[in-house]
Coordinates of N, CA and C in Angstrom, one line a residue:
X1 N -36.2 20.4 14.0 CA -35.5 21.5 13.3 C -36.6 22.6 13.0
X2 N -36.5 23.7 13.5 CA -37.3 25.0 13.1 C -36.1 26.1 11.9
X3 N -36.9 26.6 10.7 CA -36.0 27.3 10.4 C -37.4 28.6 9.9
X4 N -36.5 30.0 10.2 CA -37.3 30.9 10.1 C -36.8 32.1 9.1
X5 N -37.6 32.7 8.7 CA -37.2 34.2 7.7 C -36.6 34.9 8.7
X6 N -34.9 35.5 8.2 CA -34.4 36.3 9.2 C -34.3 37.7 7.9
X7 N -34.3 37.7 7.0 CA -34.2 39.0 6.3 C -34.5 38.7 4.9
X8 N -35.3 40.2 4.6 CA -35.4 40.2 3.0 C -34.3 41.6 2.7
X9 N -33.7 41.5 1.0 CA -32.4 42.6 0.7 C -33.9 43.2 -0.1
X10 N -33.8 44.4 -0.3 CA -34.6 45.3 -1.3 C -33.3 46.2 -2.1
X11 N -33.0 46.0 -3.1 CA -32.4 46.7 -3.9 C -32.7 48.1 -4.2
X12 N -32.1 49.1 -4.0 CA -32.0 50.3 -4.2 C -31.3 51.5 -4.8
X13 N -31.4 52.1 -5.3 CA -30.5 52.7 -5.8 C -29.8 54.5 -5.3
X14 N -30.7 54.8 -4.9 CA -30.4 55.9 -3.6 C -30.6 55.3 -2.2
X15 N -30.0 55.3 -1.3 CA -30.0 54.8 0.4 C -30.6 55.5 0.7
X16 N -30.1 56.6 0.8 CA -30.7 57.9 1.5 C -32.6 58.5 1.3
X17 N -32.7 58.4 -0.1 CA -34.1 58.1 0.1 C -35.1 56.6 -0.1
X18 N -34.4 55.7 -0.3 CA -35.1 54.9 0.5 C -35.2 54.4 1.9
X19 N -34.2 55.0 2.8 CA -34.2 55.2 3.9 C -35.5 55.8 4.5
X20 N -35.1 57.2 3.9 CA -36.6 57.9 4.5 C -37.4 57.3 4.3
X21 N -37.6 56.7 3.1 CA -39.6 56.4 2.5 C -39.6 55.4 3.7
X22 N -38.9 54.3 3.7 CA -38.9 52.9 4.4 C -39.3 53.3 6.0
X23 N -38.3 54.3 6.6 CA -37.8 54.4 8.1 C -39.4 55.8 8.1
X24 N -39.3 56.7 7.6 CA -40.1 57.8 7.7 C -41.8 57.6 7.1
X25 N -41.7 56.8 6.4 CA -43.2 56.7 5.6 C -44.0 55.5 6.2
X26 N -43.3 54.4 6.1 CA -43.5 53.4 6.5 C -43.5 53.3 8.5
X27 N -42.5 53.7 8.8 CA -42.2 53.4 10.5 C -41.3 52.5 10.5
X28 N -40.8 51.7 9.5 CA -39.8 50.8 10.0 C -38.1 51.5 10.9
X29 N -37.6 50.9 12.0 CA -37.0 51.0 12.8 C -35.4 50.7 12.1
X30 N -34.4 51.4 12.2 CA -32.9 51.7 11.4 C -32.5 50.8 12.4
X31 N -31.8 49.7 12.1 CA -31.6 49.0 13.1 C -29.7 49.2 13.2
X32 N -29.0 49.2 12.0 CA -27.8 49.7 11.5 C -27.2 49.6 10.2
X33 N -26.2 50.1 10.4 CA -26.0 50.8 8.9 C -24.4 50.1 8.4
X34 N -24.2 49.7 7.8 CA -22.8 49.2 7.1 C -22.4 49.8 6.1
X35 N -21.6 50.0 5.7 CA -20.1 50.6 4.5 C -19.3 49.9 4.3
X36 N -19.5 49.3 2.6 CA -18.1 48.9 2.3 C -17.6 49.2 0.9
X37 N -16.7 49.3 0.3 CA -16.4 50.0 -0.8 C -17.3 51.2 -1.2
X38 N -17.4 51.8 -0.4 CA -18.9 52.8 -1.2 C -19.9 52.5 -1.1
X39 N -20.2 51.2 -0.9 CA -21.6 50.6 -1.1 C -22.1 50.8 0.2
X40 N -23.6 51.1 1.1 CA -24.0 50.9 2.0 C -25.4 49.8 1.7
X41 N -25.4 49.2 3.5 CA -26.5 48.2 3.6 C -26.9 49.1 4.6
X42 N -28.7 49.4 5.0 CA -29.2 49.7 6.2 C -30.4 48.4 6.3
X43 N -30.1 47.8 7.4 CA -31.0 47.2 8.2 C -32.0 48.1 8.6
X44 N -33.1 47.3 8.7 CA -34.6 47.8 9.1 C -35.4 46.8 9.8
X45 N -36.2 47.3 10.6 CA -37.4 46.1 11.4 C -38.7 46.8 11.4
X46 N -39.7 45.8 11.6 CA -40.9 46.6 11.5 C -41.4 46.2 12.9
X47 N -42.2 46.9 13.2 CA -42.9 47.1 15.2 C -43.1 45.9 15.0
X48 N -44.2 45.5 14.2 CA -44.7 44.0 14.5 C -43.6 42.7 14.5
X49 N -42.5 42.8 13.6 CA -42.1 41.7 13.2 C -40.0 41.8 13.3
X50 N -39.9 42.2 14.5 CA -38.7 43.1 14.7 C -37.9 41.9 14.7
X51 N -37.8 40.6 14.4 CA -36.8 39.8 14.2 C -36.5 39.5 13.1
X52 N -37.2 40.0 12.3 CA -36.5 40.2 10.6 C -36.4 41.2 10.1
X53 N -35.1 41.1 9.4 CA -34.9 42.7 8.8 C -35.1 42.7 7.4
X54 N -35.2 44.0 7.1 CA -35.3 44.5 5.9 C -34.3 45.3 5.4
X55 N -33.9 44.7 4.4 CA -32.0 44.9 4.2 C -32.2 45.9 3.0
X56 N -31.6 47.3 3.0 CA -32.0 47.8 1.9 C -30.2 48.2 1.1
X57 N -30.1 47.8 0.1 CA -28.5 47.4 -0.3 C -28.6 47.5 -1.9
X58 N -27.4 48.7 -2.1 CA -26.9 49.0 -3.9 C -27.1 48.0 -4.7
X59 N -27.2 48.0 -6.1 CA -27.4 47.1 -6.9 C -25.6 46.6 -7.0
X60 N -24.5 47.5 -6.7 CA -23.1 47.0 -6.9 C -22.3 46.9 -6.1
X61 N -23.0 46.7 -4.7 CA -22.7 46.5 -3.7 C -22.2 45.1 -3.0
X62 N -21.2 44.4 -3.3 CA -20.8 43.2 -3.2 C -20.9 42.0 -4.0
X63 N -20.9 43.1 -5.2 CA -21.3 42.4 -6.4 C -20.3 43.2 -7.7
X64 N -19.7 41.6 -8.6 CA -19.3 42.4 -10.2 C -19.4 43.7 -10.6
X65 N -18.9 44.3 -10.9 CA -19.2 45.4 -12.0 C -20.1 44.8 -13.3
X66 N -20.3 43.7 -13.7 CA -21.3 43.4 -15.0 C -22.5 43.1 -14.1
X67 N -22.2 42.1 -12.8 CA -23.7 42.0 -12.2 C -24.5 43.0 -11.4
X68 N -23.5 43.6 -10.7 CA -24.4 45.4 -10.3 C -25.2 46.4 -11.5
X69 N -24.6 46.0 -12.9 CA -24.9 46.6 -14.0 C -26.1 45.7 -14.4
X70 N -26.0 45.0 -14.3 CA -27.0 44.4 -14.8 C -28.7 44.2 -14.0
X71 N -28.3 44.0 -12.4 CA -29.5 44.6 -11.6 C -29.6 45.7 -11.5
X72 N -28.9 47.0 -11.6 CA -28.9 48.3 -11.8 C -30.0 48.3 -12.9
X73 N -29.7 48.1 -14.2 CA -30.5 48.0 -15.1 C -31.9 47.4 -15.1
X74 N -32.1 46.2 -14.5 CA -33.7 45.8 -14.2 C -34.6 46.8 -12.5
X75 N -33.6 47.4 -12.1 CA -34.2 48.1 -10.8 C -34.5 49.2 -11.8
X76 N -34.0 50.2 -12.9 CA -34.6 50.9 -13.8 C -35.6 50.3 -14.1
X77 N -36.0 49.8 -14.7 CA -37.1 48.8 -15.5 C -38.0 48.7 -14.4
X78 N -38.1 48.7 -13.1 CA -38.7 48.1 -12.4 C -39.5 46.7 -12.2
X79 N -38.2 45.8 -12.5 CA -38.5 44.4 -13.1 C -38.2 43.3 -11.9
X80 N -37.8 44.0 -10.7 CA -37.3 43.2 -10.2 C -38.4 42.7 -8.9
X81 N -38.5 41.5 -8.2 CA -39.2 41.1 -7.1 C -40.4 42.0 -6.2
X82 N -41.1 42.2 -6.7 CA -42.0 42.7 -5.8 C -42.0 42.1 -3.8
X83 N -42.4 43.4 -2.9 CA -42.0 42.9 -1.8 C -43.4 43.4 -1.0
X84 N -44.1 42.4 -0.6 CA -45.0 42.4 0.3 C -45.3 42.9 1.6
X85 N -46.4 43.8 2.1 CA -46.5 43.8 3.6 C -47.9 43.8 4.2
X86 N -48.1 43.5 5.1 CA -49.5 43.8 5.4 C -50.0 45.0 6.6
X87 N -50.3 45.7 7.1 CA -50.7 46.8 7.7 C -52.2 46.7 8.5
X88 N -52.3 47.1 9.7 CA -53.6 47.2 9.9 C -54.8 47.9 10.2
X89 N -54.1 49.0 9.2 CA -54.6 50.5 8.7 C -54.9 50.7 7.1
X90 N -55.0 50.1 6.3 CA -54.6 50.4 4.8 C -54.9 51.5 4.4
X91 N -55.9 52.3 4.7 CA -56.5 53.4 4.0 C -55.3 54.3 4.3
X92 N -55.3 54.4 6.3 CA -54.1 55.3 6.9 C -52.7 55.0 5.8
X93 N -52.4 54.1 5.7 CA -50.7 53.3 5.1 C -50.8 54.0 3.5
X94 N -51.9 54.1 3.1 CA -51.9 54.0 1.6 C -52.1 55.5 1.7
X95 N -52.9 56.5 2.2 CA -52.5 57.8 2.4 C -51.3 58.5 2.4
X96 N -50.7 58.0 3.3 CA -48.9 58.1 4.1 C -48.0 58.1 2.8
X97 N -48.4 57.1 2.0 CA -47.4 56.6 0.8 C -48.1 57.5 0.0
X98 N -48.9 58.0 -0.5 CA -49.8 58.7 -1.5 C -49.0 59.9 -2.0
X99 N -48.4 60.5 -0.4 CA -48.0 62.0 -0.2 C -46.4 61.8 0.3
X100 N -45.9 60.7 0.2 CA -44.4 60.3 0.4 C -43.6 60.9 -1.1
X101 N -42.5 61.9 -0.8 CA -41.8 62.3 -2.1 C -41.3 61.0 -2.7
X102 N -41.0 61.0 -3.8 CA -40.6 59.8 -4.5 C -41.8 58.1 -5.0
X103 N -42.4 58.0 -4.4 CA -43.8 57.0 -4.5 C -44.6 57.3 -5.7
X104 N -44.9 55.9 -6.4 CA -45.6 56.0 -6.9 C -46.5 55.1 -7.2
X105 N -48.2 55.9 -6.6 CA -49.0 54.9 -7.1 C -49.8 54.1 -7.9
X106 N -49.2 52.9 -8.0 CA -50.0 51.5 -8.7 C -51.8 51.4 -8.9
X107 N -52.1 51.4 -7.7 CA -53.1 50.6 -7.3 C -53.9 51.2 -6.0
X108 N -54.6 52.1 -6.0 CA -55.7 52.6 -4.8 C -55.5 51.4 -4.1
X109 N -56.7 51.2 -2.1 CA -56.9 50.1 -2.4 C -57.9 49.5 -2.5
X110 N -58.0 47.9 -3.1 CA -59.0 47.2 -3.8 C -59.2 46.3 -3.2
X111 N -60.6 45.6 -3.1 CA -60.8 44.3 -2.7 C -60.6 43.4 -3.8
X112 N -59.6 42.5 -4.2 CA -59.1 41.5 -4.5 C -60.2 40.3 -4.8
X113 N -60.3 39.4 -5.7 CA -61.2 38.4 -6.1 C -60.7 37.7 -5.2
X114 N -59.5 37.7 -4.5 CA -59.1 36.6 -3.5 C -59.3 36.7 -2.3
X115 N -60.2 37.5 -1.7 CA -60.7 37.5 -0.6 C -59.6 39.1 -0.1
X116 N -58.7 39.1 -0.4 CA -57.7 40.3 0.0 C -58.0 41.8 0.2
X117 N -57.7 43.0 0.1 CA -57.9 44.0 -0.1 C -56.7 44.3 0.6
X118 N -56.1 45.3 -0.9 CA -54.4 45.8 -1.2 C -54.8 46.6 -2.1
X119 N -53.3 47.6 -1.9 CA -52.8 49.0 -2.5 C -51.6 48.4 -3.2
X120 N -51.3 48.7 -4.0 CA -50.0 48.7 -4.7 C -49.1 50.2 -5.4
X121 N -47.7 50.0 -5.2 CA -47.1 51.3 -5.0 C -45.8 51.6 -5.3
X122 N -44.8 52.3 -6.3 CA -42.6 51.6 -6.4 C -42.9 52.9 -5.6
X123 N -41.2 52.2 -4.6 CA -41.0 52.8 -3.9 C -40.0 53.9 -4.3
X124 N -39.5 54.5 -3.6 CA -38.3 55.7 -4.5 C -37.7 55.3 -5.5
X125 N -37.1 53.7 -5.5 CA -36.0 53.0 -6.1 C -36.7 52.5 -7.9
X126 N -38.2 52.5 -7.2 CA -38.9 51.8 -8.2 C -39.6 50.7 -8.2
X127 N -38.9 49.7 -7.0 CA -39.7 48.4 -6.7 C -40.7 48.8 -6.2
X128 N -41.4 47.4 -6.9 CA -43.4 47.6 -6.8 C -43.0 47.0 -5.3
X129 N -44.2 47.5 -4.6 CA -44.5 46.9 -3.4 C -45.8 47.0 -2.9
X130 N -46.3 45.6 -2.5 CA -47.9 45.9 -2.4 C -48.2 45.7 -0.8
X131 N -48.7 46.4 -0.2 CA -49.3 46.6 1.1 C -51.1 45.8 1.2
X132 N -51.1 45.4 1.6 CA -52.9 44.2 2.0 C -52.8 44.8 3.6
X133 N -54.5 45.2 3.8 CA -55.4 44.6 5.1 C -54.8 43.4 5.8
X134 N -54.1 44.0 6.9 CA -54.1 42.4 8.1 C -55.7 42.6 8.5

């Protein structure tokens, strides 16, 4: 039995510009776009890793009115899951994002006690997201 990561959701609260940052700042590839009640999901893939997507989807989007309100409220806060990537440019990637409208950065980047070296950065929405040296 093999089982593999087919998607991560990133919560968002404007589509439209986390579309850009994700699809325009990053490079990731629109793979498609769904509507339902108002709500939209856009799928995304990245060059390297095009079998999983990156699902970017409303906080009230297929969800309660008390539970959209309530992740609505921690995506304010910026409390919610941090989402990881790695790059094999950092300086280039962390430039890109420096000067992307909406970003804001955390964390230059740093060599890590753990052997790493990462940028950290919320994206339009607010979720932290930290980019590392492949």
């Amino acid at each position: 039995m093999t089982v593999s990561l087919s998607a991560v959701h990133i919560i968002v609260d404007d589509p439209d510009a986390a579309l850009a940052f994700y699809q325009d700042t990053l490079g990731f590839t629109k793979l498609f776009e769904a509507e339902n009640g108002g709500y939209r999901w856009i799928a995304l893939s990245t060059p390297t890793q095009p079998e999983i997507q990156i699902v970017l989807e409303q906080p009230h989007g297929g969800r309660s009115q008390e539970n959209g309100d309530a992740i609505a409220a921690l995506l304010a806060k910026g409390e919610l899951q941090m989402v990881n990537f790695t790059t094999d440019d950092l300086d280039e990637t962390f430039e890109k994002i420096a000067a992307a409208p909406g970003a804001e950065v955390l964390q230059e980047p740093t060599d890590q006690p753990w052997g790493q070296r990462d940028a950290a950065f919320r994206d339009p929405a607010g979720n932290m997201v930290r980019i590392a040296q492949r």
